[in-house]
Each structure stands twice: as C-alpha cells, then as structure tokens.
CSV table of C-alpha atoms in Angstrom, one decimal:
chain,number,residue,atom,x,y,z
A,926,MET,CA,-13.6,-40.8,0.8
A,927,THR,CA,-13.4,-40.7,-3.0
A,928,GLU,CA,-12.6,-37.6,-4.8
A,929,SER,CA,-15.4,-35.4,-5.5
A,930,VAL,CA,-17.2,-32.1,-6.5
A,931,ARG,CA,-20.7,-31.2,-5.1
A,932,PRO,CA,-22.9,-30.3,-8.0
A,933,ALA,CA,-23.4,-26.5,-8.2
A,934,ARG,CA,-26.8,-24.9,-7.3
A,935,ALA,CA,-28.1,-22.1,-9.5
A,936,ARG,CA,-27.2,-19.5,-7.1
A,937,ASP,CA,-23.7,-20.8,-6.7
A,938,PRO,CA,-20.7,-18.8,-8.0
A,939,SER,CA,-18.5,-20.2,-10.5
A,940,PHE,CA,-15.5,-22.1,-9.7
A,941,GLY,CA,-13.4,-18.9,-10.6
A,942,GLU,CA,-15.6,-16.7,-8.8
A,943,PHE,CA,-15.7,-18.9,-5.7
A,944,VAL,CA,-11.9,-19.2,-5.7
A,945,ALA,CA,-11.8,-15.4,-6.2
A,946,LEU,CA,-14.3,-14.4,-3.2
A,947,ILE,CA,-12.8,-16.9,-0.9
A,948,SER,CA,-9.3,-15.6,-1.7
A,949,PHE,CA,-10.1,-12.1,-1.3
A,950,THR,CA,-11.6,-12.7,2.1
A,951,MET,CA,-8.5,-14.7,3.0
A,952,GLY,CA,-6.4,-11.8,2.0
A,953,LEU,CA,-7.9,-9.6,4.6
A,954,MET,CA,-6.6,-12.0,7.3
A,955,SER,CA,-3.0,-12.2,5.8
A,956,LEU,CA,-2.7,-8.3,4.9
A,957,SER,CA,-3.5,-7.8,8.6
A,958,ILE,CA,-0.5,-9.5,9.7
A,959,ASP,CA,2.2,-8.2,7.5
A,960,ASN,CA,1.3,-4.6,6.5
A,961,LEU,CA,2.1,-3.5,10.0
A,962,LEU,CA,5.9,-5.0,9.9
A,963,PRO,CA,7.1,-1.5,8.3
A,964,ALA,CA,5.4,0.4,11.3
A,965,PHE,CA,7.3,-1.2,14.1
A,966,GLY,CA,9.7,1.6,14.7
A,967,ALA,CA,7.2,4.3,14.4
A,968,ILE,CA,4.9,2.6,16.8
A,969,GLN,CA,7.6,1.9,19.2
A,970,ALA,CA,8.8,5.7,19.0
A,971,SER,CA,5.0,6.6,19.5
A,972,PHE,CA,4.6,4.8,22.9
A,973,GLY,CA,8.2,5.2,24.0
A,974,ILE,CA,8.7,1.4,24.1
A,975,ALA,CA,12.2,0.6,25.0
A,976,ASP,CA,12.9,-3.2,23.8
A,977,ALA,CA,12.2,-3.7,20.3
A,978,ASN,CA,11.4,-7.3,20.8
A,979,GLU,CA,8.2,-6.2,22.3
A,980,MET,CA,7.0,-5.2,19.0
A,981,GLN,CA,6.8,-8.8,18.0
A,982,LEU,CA,3.4,-8.9,20.5
A,983,ILE,CA,1.9,-7.0,17.8
A,984,ILE,CA,1.9,-10.1,15.8
A,985,SER,CA,1.5,-12.3,18.7
A,986,ALA,CA,-1.6,-10.9,20.2
A,987,TYR,CA,-3.4,-11.0,16.9
A,988,MET,CA,-2.3,-14.6,16.4
A,989,ILE,CA,-3.2,-16.0,19.9
A,990,ALA,CA,-6.6,-14.4,20.0
A,991,PHE,CA,-7.0,-15.7,16.3
A,992,ALA,CA,-6.0,-19.2,17.6
A,993,LEU,CA,-8.2,-19.1,20.7
A,994,MET,CA,-11.6,-17.9,19.1
A,995,GLN,CA,-11.4,-20.5,16.1
A,996,ILE,CA,-13.0,-23.0,18.5
A,997,VAL,CA,-16.3,-20.8,18.6
A,998,TYR,CA,-16.8,-20.3,15.0
A,999,GLY,CA,-17.0,-23.6,13.6
A,1000,PRO,CA,-19.6,-25.2,15.9
A,1001,LEU,CA,-21.8,-22.0,15.4
A,1002,SER,CA,-21.4,-22.3,11.7
A,1003,ASP,CA,-22.8,-25.9,12.1
A,1004,VAL,CA,-25.7,-24.6,13.6
A,1005,ILE,CA,-26.7,-21.2,11.9
A,1006,GLY,CA,-24.9,-21.7,8.7
A,1007,ARG,CA,-21.3,-20.5,7.2
A,1008,ARG,CA,-22.6,-17.4,5.6
A,1009,PRO,CA,-23.9,-15.6,8.8
A,1010,THR,CA,-21.2,-16.8,11.0
A,1011,MET,CA,-18.6,-15.3,8.7
A,1012,LEU,CA,-20.4,-11.9,8.7
A,1013,ILE,CA,-20.5,-12.0,12.5
A,1014,GLY,CA,-16.6,-12.6,12.5
A,1015,LEU,CA,-15.9,-9.8,10.1
A,1016,ALA,CA,-18.1,-7.5,12.4
A,1017,VAL,CA,-15.9,-8.4,15.2
A,1018,TYR,CA,-12.8,-7.7,13.2
A,1019,GLY,CA,-14.0,-4.1,12.4
A,1020,VAL,CA,-14.6,-3.4,16.1
A,1021,GLY,CA,-10.9,-4.4,17.0
A,1022,THR,CA,-9.9,-2.2,13.9
A,1023,LEU,CA,-11.6,0.9,15.6
A,1024,ILE,CA,-10.1,0.3,19.0
A,1025,ALA,CA,-6.6,0.1,17.4
A,1026,ILE,CA,-7.1,3.1,15.3
A,1027,PHE,CA,-7.9,5.2,18.5
A,1028,ALA,CA,-5.6,3.4,20.6
A,1029,PRO,CA,-4.2,6.1,23.2
A,1030,SER,CA,-1.5,3.4,24.7
A,1031,PHE,CA,0.6,0.5,23.4
A,1032,GLY,CA,-1.6,-1.8,25.9
A,1033,LEU,CA,-4.9,-0.9,24.2
A,1034,LEU,CA,-3.2,-1.3,20.8
A,1035,LEU,CA,-2.5,-4.8,21.6
A,1036,ALA,CA,-6.1,-5.2,22.8
A,1037,GLY,CA,-7.5,-3.9,19.4
A,1038,ARG,CA,-5.2,-6.4,17.6
A,1039,ALA,CA,-6.4,-9.3,19.8
A,1040,VAL,CA,-10.2,-8.2,18.9
A,1041,GLN,CA,-8.9,-8.1,15.5
A,1042,GLY,CA,-7.6,-11.6,15.6
A,1043,MET,CA,-10.8,-12.8,17.2
A,1044,GLY,CA,-12.7,-11.6,14.4
A,1045,ALA,CA,-10.2,-12.9,11.9
A,1046,ALA,CA,-10.5,-16.2,13.4
A,1047,ALA,CA,-13.7,-16.9,11.4
A,1048,ILE,CA,-12.3,-16.3,8.0
A,1049,ARG,CA,-9.6,-19.1,8.9
A,1050,VAL,CA,-12.4,-21.4,10.0
A,1051,LEU,CA,-15.1,-20.7,7.6
A,1052,VAL,CA,-12.8,-20.8,4.5
A,1053,VAL,CA,-11.6,-24.2,5.0
A,1054,ALA,CA,-15.3,-25.4,6.1
A,1055,ILE,CA,-16.5,-23.6,2.9
A,1056,VAL,CA,-14.1,-25.2,0.8
A,1057,ARG,CA,-14.8,-28.6,2.5
A,1058,ASP,CA,-18.6,-28.1,1.8
A,1059,ARG,CA,-17.9,-28.1,-1.8
A,1060,TYR,CA,-14.8,-30.2,-2.7
A,1061,SER,CA,-12.9,-33.1,-1.4
A,1062,GLY,CA,-10.1,-35.3,-2.2
A,1063,ARG,CA,-7.4,-33.6,-4.3
A,1064,GLU,CA,-10.0,-31.2,-5.8
A,1065,MET,CA,-10.1,-29.5,-2.4
A,1066,ALA,CA,-6.4,-29.7,-2.3
A,1067,ARG,CA,-6.4,-28.1,-5.8
A,1068,VAL,CA,-8.6,-25.2,-4.3
A,1069,MET,CA,-7.1,-24.8,-1.2
A,1070,SER,CA,-3.7,-24.5,-2.9
A,1071,LEU,CA,-5.2,-21.6,-4.9
A,1072,ILE,CA,-6.7,-19.8,-2.1
A,1073,ILE,CA,-3.5,-20.1,0.0
A,1074,MET,CA,-1.4,-19.1,-2.7
A,1075,VAL,CA,-3.4,-15.6,-2.4
A,1076,PHE,CA,-2.9,-15.8,1.1
A,1077,ILE,CA,0.7,-16.1,0.9
A,1078,VAL,CA,1.2,-13.8,-2.1
A,1079,VAL,CA,-0.6,-10.8,-0.2
A,1080,PRO,CA,2.6,-10.5,2.0
A,1081,VAL,CA,4.6,-9.7,-1.2
A,1082,PHE,CA,2.8,-6.5,-1.2
A,1083,ALA,CA,1.9,-6.2,2.4
A,1084,PRO,CA,4.9,-4.2,3.9
A,1085,ALA,CA,5.1,-2.1,0.5
A,1086,ILE,CA,1.5,-1.0,1.3
A,1087,GLY,CA,2.0,-0.5,4.8
A,1088,SER,CA,4.9,1.7,4.2
A,1089,LEU,CA,2.9,3.8,1.4
A,1090,PHE,CA,0.5,4.4,4.3
A,1091,LEU,CA,3.0,5.0,6.9
A,1092,TRP,CA,4.6,7.6,4.7
A,1093,LEU,CA,1.2,9.2,4.0
A,1094,GLY,CA,-0.3,9.5,7.3
A,1095,GLY,CA,1.6,7.6,9.8
A,1096,TRP,CA,0.9,3.9,11.4
A,1097,ARG,CA,-3.0,4.9,12.2
A,1098,LEU,CA,-3.5,5.1,8.6
A,1099,ILE,CA,-2.6,1.5,8.2
A,1100,PHE,CA,-5.5,0.4,10.4
A,1101,ILE,CA,-7.9,2.9,8.3
A,1102,SER,CA,-6.7,0.9,5.2
A,1103,MET,CA,-7.8,-2.5,6.9
A,1104,LEU,CA,-11.0,-1.1,7.8
A,1105,ALA,CA,-11.6,0.2,4.1
A,1106,LEU,CA,-10.7,-3.5,2.9
A,1107,LEU,CA,-13.0,-4.9,5.5
A,1108,VAL,CA,-15.7,-3.1,3.8
A,1109,LEU,CA,-15.1,-4.4,0.6
A,1110,VAL,CA,-14.8,-7.9,1.8
A,1111,VAL,CA,-18.1,-7.7,3.6
A,1112,ALA,CA,-19.5,-6.3,0.4
A,1113,GLY,CA,-18.3,-9.2,-1.7
A,1114,PHE,CA,-19.1,-11.9,0.8
A,1115,GLY,CA,-22.3,-10.8,1.7
A,1116,LEU,CA,-23.9,-10.2,-1.7
A,1117,ARG,CA,-22.2,-13.0,-3.8
A,1118,MET,CA,-21.5,-16.0,-1.5
A,1119,PRO,CA,-24.5,-18.3,-0.8
A,1120,GLU,CA,-24.8,-20.7,2.0
A,1121,THR,CA,-22.6,-23.9,1.6
A,1122,LEU,CA,-23.6,-25.8,4.5
A,1123,HIS,CA,-25.1,-29.0,3.3
A,1124,PRO,CA,-28.8,-29.2,4.9
A,1125,GLU,CA,-28.0,-32.9,6.3
A,1126,TYR,CA,-25.1,-31.4,8.2
A,1127,ARG,CA,-26.9,-28.6,9.8
A,1128,PHE,CA,-27.6,-29.5,13.5
A,1129,PRO,CA,-29.3,-27.5,16.5
A,1130,PHE,CA,-26.8,-26.4,18.9
A,1131,SER,CA,-26.0,-29.4,21.3
A,1132,MET,CA,-22.9,-29.1,23.5
A,1133,ARG,CA,-22.7,-33.2,23.4
A,1134,ARG,CA,-22.6,-32.8,19.5
A,1135,ILE,CA,-19.7,-30.5,19.5
A,1136,LEU,CA,-17.7,-32.4,22.0
A,1137,ASP,CA,-18.4,-35.5,19.9
A,1138,GLY,CA,-17.3,-33.7,16.7
A,1139,ALA,CA,-13.9,-32.4,18.8
A,1140,LEU,CA,-13.4,-35.9,20.0
A,1141,GLN,CA,-13.8,-37.1,16.4
A,1142,THR,CA,-11.4,-34.8,15.4
A,1143,VAL,CA,-8.5,-35.6,18.0
A,1144,THR,CA,-8.9,-39.2,17.9
A,1145,THR,CA,-8.6,-39.5,14.1
A,1146,ARG,CA,-4.9,-40.3,13.6
A,1147,ALA,CA,-4.5,-38.7,10.6
A,1148,SER,CA,-6.3,-35.4,11.6
A,1149,LEU,CA,-4.3,-35.1,14.8
A,1150,GLY,CA,-1.3,-36.0,13.2
A,1151,TYR,CA,-1.2,-33.6,10.3
A,1152,ALA,CA,-2.7,-31.1,12.3
A,1153,THR,CA,0.3,-31.4,14.8
A,1154,ALA,CA,2.5,-31.1,11.7
A,1155,MET,CA,0.5,-28.0,10.4
A,1156,GLY,CA,1.3,-26.3,13.7
A,1157,LEU,CA,4.9,-27.2,13.7
A,1158,THR,CA,5.2,-25.6,10.1
A,1159,MET,CA,3.2,-22.6,11.0
A,1160,GLY,CA,5.7,-22.0,14.0
A,1161,ILE,CA,8.4,-22.0,11.3
A,1162,LEU,CA,6.3,-19.4,9.6
A,1163,PHE,CA,5.7,-17.2,12.3
A,1164,GLY,CA,9.1,-17.6,13.7
A,1165,TYR,CA,10.4,-16.0,10.5
A,1166,LEU,CA,7.4,-13.3,10.6
A,1167,ASN,CA,8.3,-12.2,14.0
A,1168,SER,CA,11.9,-11.8,13.1
A,1169,SER,CA,11.8,-10.4,9.8
A,1170,GLN,CA,11.8,-6.6,10.5
A,1171,GLN,CA,14.8,-6.8,12.8
A,1172,ILE,CA,16.7,-9.3,10.7
A,1173,PHE,CA,16.1,-7.3,7.4
A,1174,GLN,CA,15.3,-3.8,8.3
A,1175,THR,CA,17.2,-2.8,11.4
A,1176,GLU,CA,19.7,-4.9,13.4
A,1177,VAL,CA,21.1,-7.6,10.9
A,1178,TYR,CA,21.0,-6.5,7.3
A,1179,GLY,CA,20.1,-2.9,7.8
A,1180,LEU,CA,18.2,-2.3,4.7
A,1181,GLY,CA,15.9,0.3,6.0
A,1182,PRO,CA,13.4,1.2,3.3
A,1183,LEU,CA,14.3,-1.8,1.2
A,1184,PHE,CA,12.9,-3.9,3.5
A,1185,PRO,CA,9.4,-4.4,1.8
A,1186,ILE,CA,11.4,-5.6,-1.3
A,1187,ALA,CA,13.3,-8.0,0.7
A,1188,PHE,CA,10.3,-9.4,2.6
A,1189,GLY,CA,8.2,-9.5,-0.8
A,1190,SER,CA,10.7,-11.3,-2.4
A,1191,ILE,CA,10.4,-14.1,0.1
A,1192,ALA,CA,6.8,-14.1,0.0
A,1193,ALA,CA,6.7,-14.2,-3.7
A,1194,VAL,CA,8.6,-17.7,-3.3
A,1195,LEU,CA,5.8,-19.0,-0.8
A,1196,GLY,CA,3.2,-17.8,-3.6
A,1197,VAL,CA,5.0,-19.9,-6.2
A,1198,ALA,CA,5.1,-23.0,-3.8
A,1199,SER,CA,1.3,-22.9,-3.6
A,1200,TYR,CA,0.8,-22.4,-7.0
A,1201,VAL,CA,3.3,-25.3,-7.9
A,1202,ASN,CA,1.4,-27.5,-5.5
A,1203,SER,CA,-2.1,-26.6,-6.9
A,1204,ARG,CA,-0.6,-27.9,-10.4
A,1205,LEU,CA,1.0,-31.1,-9.1
A,1206,VAL,CA,-1.1,-32.2,-6.3
A,1207,ARG,CA,-4.0,-33.9,-8.5
A,1208,ARG,CA,-1.3,-35.8,-10.3
A,1209,LEU,CA,1.0,-36.7,-7.6
A,1210,GLY,CA,-1.2,-36.7,-4.5
A,1211,MET,CA,-0.9,-34.8,-1.0
A,1212,ARG,CA,1.3,-37.3,0.6
A,1213,ARG,CA,4.1,-37.5,-1.9
A,1214,LEU,CA,4.2,-33.6,-2.2
A,1215,SER,CA,4.3,-32.9,1.8
A,1216,HIS,CA,6.5,-35.9,2.6
A,1217,PHE,CA,9.1,-34.6,-0.3
A,1218,GLY,CA,8.5,-31.3,1.6
A,1219,ILE,CA,9.8,-32.0,4.9
A,1220,CYS,CA,12.6,-34.2,3.7
A,1221,ALA,CA,14.1,-31.6,1.5
A,1222,PHE,CA,13.3,-28.8,4.1
A,1223,LEU,CA,15.4,-30.6,6.9
A,1224,LEU,CA,18.4,-30.8,4.2
A,1225,VAL,CA,18.1,-27.1,3.6
A,1226,ALA,CA,17.6,-26.2,7.2
A,1227,MET,CA,20.8,-28.0,8.0
A,1228,LEU,CA,22.8,-25.9,5.3
A,1229,LEU,CA,21.1,-22.7,6.5
A,1230,LEU,CA,22.4,-23.7,10.0
A,1231,GLY,CA,25.8,-24.6,8.8
A,1232,VAL,CA,26.1,-21.2,6.7
A,1233,THR,CA,24.7,-19.1,9.5
A,1234,LEU,CA,27.4,-20.6,12.1
A,1235,ALA,CA,30.1,-20.3,9.6
A,1236,PHE,CA,29.5,-16.6,9.5
A,1237,ALA,CA,28.9,-15.8,13.2
A,1238,GLY,CA,25.2,-15.7,12.9
A,1239,ARG,CA,25.6,-12.8,10.1
A,1240,PRO,CA,25.9,-14.7,6.5
A,1241,PRO,CA,25.9,-12.5,3.6
A,1242,LEU,CA,22.5,-11.7,2.3
A,1243,VAL,CA,23.3,-13.3,-1.0
A,1244,LEU,CA,23.6,-16.7,0.9
A,1245,PHE,CA,21.0,-16.2,3.5
A,1246,GLY,CA,18.3,-14.9,1.4
A,1247,PRO,CA,18.3,-18.0,-1.3
A,1248,LEU,CA,18.7,-20.6,1.8
A,1249,LEU,CA,15.7,-18.8,3.4
A,1250,ALA,CA,13.5,-18.7,0.5
A,1251,ALA,CA,14.2,-22.3,-0.2
A,1252,SER,CA,13.0,-23.3,3.1
A,1253,LEU,CA,10.0,-21.2,3.3
A,1254,PHE,CA,9.1,-22.7,-0.3
A,1255,LEU,CA,9.5,-26.3,0.9
A,1256,MET,CA,7.6,-25.3,4.2
A,1257,SER,CA,4.6,-24.2,2.1
A,1258,LEU,CA,4.5,-27.4,0.0
A,1259,MET,CA,4.0,-29.0,3.4
A,1260,MET,CA,1.7,-26.5,5.1
A,1261,VAL,CA,-0.9,-26.4,2.3
A,1262,ASN,CA,-1.4,-30.5,2.0
A,1263,PHE,CA,-0.8,-30.9,6.0
A,1264,ASN,CA,-3.9,-28.7,6.4
A,1265,ALA,CA,-5.9,-30.5,3.7
A,1266,MET,CA,-5.1,-34.0,4.9
A,1267,ALA,CA,-6.0,-33.1,8.6
A,1268,ILE,CA,-9.7,-31.8,7.4
A,1269,GLU,CA,-10.1,-34.5,5.0
A,1270,PRO,CA,-11.7,-37.3,6.9
A,1271,LEU,CA,-14.0,-35.1,8.9
A,1272,GLY,CA,-16.5,-33.9,6.1
A,1273,ALA,CA,-19.5,-34.5,8.3
A,1274,VAL,CA,-18.2,-32.3,11.0
A,1275,ALA,CA,-16.2,-29.9,9.0
A,1276,GLY,CA,-17.3,-27.0,10.9
A,1277,THR,CA,-16.3,-28.1,14.6
A,1278,ALA,CA,-13.3,-30.0,12.9
A,1279,SER,CA,-12.1,-26.8,11.0
A,1280,SER,CA,-12.3,-25.1,14.7
A,1281,VAL,CA,-10.8,-27.6,16.5
A,1282,ILE,CA,-7.8,-28.1,14.0
A,1283,GLY,CA,-7.7,-24.1,13.5
A,1284,LEU,CA,-7.3,-23.7,17.2
A,1285,TYR,CA,-4.8,-26.2,17.6
A,1286,THR,CA,-2.7,-25.2,14.6
A,1287,SER,CA,-2.7,-21.5,14.9
A,1288,LEU,CA,-2.0,-21.6,18.6
A,1289,ALA,CA,1.0,-23.9,18.4
A,1290,GLY,CA,2.1,-22.0,15.4
A,1291,ALA,CA,1.9,-18.8,17.3
A,1292,LEU,CA,3.6,-19.9,20.4
A,1293,PHE,CA,6.4,-21.7,18.6
A,1294,GLY,CA,6.7,-18.6,16.6
A,1295,LEU,CA,6.9,-16.2,19.7
A,1296,LEU,CA,9.4,-18.5,21.1
A,1297,VAL,CA,11.7,-18.4,18.1
A,1298,GLY,CA,11.3,-14.8,17.5
A,1299,GLN,CA,12.0,-13.7,21.4
A,1300,GLU,CA,15.3,-15.4,21.1
A,1301,PHE,CA,16.4,-13.1,18.4
A,1302,ASN,CA,19.9,-11.7,19.6
A,1303,GLY,CA,21.0,-9.5,16.7
A,1304,THR,CA,21.9,-12.5,14.6
A,1305,VAL,CA,20.0,-15.2,12.2
A,1306,ILE,CA,21.4,-18.3,14.6
A,1307,PRO,CA,18.1,-18.4,16.8
A,1308,LEU,CA,15.8,-18.4,13.3
A,1309,SER,CA,18.2,-21.1,12.0
A,1310,VAL,CA,18.1,-23.5,14.9
A,1311,GLY,CA,14.3,-23.0,15.3
A,1312,PHE,CA,13.7,-23.9,11.6
A,1313,LEU,CA,16.0,-27.2,11.9
A,1314,LEU,CA,14.4,-28.1,15.4
A,1315,LEU,CA,10.7,-27.4,14.4
A,1316,GLY,CA,11.5,-29.4,11.0
A,1317,ILE,CA,12.9,-32.5,12.9
A,1318,LEU,CA,9.6,-32.4,15.2
A,1319,CYS,CA,7.5,-32.4,12.3
A,1320,LEU,CA,9.4,-35.1,10.6
A,1321,LEU,CA,8.7,-37.4,13.7
A,1322,VAL,CA,5.0,-36.4,13.6
A,1323,VAL,CA,4.5,-37.4,10.1
A,1324,LEU,CA,6.3,-40.8,10.8
A,1325,TRP,CA,3.9,-41.3,13.7
A,1326,THR,CA,1.2,-40.5,11.7
A,1327,GLU,CA,2.0,-42.6,8.6
A,1328,ARG,CA,3.3,-45.5,10.9
A,1329,GLY,CA,6.5,-45.1,9.5
A,1330,ARG,CA,5.9,-44.9,6.0
A,1331,LEU,CA,6.4,-41.9,3.6
A,1332,PHE,CA,5.5,-41.3,0.2
A,1333,ARG,CA,2.9,-43.9,0.0
A,1334,PRO,CA,-0.9,-43.6,0.1
A,1335,HIS,CA,-2.7,-45.9,2.7
A,1336,ASN,CA,-5.0,-47.4,0.0
A,1337,PRO,CA,-5.9,-46.8,-3.7
A,1338,ASP,CA,-8.2,-44.0,-2.6
A,1339,PRO,CA,-7.3,-40.9,-5.3
A,1340,ALA,CA,-7.6,-38.3,-2.6
A,1341,GLU,CA,-4.2,-39.6,-1.0
C-alpha cells in the first residue's frame, strides 16, 4: 500500500486539531493507569492489605479487562461507526469510575478498575482505527508517533497529579478527577470529531465477516509478527509500571514524596523517543527505526543486568536511572513502529484488526508485565532479567517476521 492521506472533508478538523483531539482522548487512558501509583500506600492502608505486591492488581485489573474488551469495539465500530462506538466506551469508563469512587472494599475497587478498563478499551481500538481511516504509510506512523508521544508524556505528570489529589482529599479524589476529565473528553470528542469510517468499509453486522477479518489479521505475517513484538514490548513497559512504586518510592530507593519526580523523569524520556520517531520515521522508515531499537535495547538491557548483579540488585540510582531511561527510550522506538506496521496491511478491516491486535498485544503486555512485577523481591534484579528475556524474545519474533532480514524494506514501497 502506498503512503496516502485521505482528502479532508468540510467538517473534518485540521491536522493539528485532529491530533489534539485524539491525543487528549488517548491521555485519559494513560492518566488512568499512572495517577494512582502514589496512592498505593494509602489504598493498602485503607483496606488493610498485608502484601504490597497485591497493589499491582490495581494496574493489572484495569489492563486485563482493557485487553479483553478490545475484541468488541472494533467490529462494533465497523457496523455503527467510530464516533458512536467511542462514546459508548467512554460511558462504560464513567460507570467504572463511579464504582471505584464509592467502593467499600478492595474487591469492589478492583471491579471498578476492571470496568474502567473495559471502557478505556474503546479508546485504544478507536484511536488506531480513526488514524488508519485518515492516513496510511509513513504519514500514519508520524501521526501515531505524535499521539503516542502525548500518551507517554502524560505519565510525566500523572503521579504528581495523583499525589496532589491524594494530599487534597485522599485516593478517592483521584477517581473524581478522572470523572471530571472524562466529561471534558466526551465534550471535545462528541462536538468536534466527525465520523471517519469510509462508507465503503461500513458493513452490516456479520459474525462471518468479523471472523474473516480476525482470520485475515492473524494470518498476515507482518501483522501477527509485529503484534507479537508489540505485546512483548508492552510487557517490558508494564513490568516497569507494576514495579515502579516499590522500586522508587518505598523498598529499593526510598524516595517517598520524590517518587513523582523520578517517575516523571523516566516518562519524559519516553515522550522524547516518540517525538524523535515522529521526526525521523518519514525519512528512515518504520523498519529501520524499530530494528535499530530492538538491537540497541538488547545491548542496554545486558548492561543493565550486569550493573544490577554487580551491586546485588540495588545499584546506585545514578547508574540505574540512566540505564532504565535508555532502555525505555529504545522500547518506545520499537513500540510505536511495531504498532503501525501491524495495522498497516489491514486498512479494509481496520476496526476488526485493531480490536484483534489490541486484545492480543494488551493482554500479552498485561500478563508479561504482571509476571515481571510479581517477581519483585526488594531488588531490581527481576525487572532487569525481565527486560533482557522479553527483549530476546522480541528480537526472535522480529527475525521470524522479516524472514531473517533486518533494516531493509520488503520492496520499494515508501511505507516501509
């Protein structure tokens, strides 16, 4: 498929407004993951939870439900359109937020988080499908880089925002702030984002067509391979997110109230990586950037593990911080482009394909991340080992996808 931009219609927002609207919507999903991290201790005390590792379920309950529900929203959006499907998902998110606000027990709090994740799944699916409706090739990768940059930059501020609301009124006020942001997202998306689904791609509901679209997704080598690589890189990210509060705030480095600064500094590096990708991808292509990312990531991950072992799992923060930041910078280059390359061949079934890919990658990322996080033992050794093992698996998958070739496009198509 050649690189293209769909001609704008009279009602379409400009490029800048389109990116802003989609990024703001994506930001809600990102904020909902990270702004609760500083509240883990308060929630643990509120419900009398003995094992601090159980707090990681606040992230995992959201992410697993988020992963599973993605299979619903894509096919639904192919039938009724992207816009109404997004609004349905945002309504579900609102219900989950209300459950969490009034939860009298940890179990009901996790249920509220799961319902939040079920609603937020619409954002993950529909953002990719909407971008694919309007753009393809390197232009699509550029737009996705800008959007994911916002998605990744939000965590720079999310823990600080969460800490502020925690200080002002406790952990339930953090959920109230999510509800307020939801109202703004619904207003912005509902008023300014038109329907983007191509009329020729709108189909009546058909289970056979959905299954055919899913089959096309999993039997397209590039889509399956890069979706698998995307899931592994998300496992790296969520392994870090699950462990970050215990690593920085409490058990390893004991930064306490300085945790948002440490976390935000690392998250800022991810945003820089997405911005760099948006500037370079049109010239170098998705494959060259992502293949460089995985090879360099493995080198840094080996160095990180070596430093970690040399200091018995507690390396000085001045060593661990930069190596962690470099690892996540390179992971970001991989993740943005893997996502674009997975969806690129599937424009005619973008809604269903986005659902299948989103379910697969998010579920894999959540489970790998939970596995890494639950191995936390008071040191950063489990995280370092997880980074290296997931990176090795990712490289093997990319080699399979590319039939042993790296850094080279398959053909003269500029999208590659």
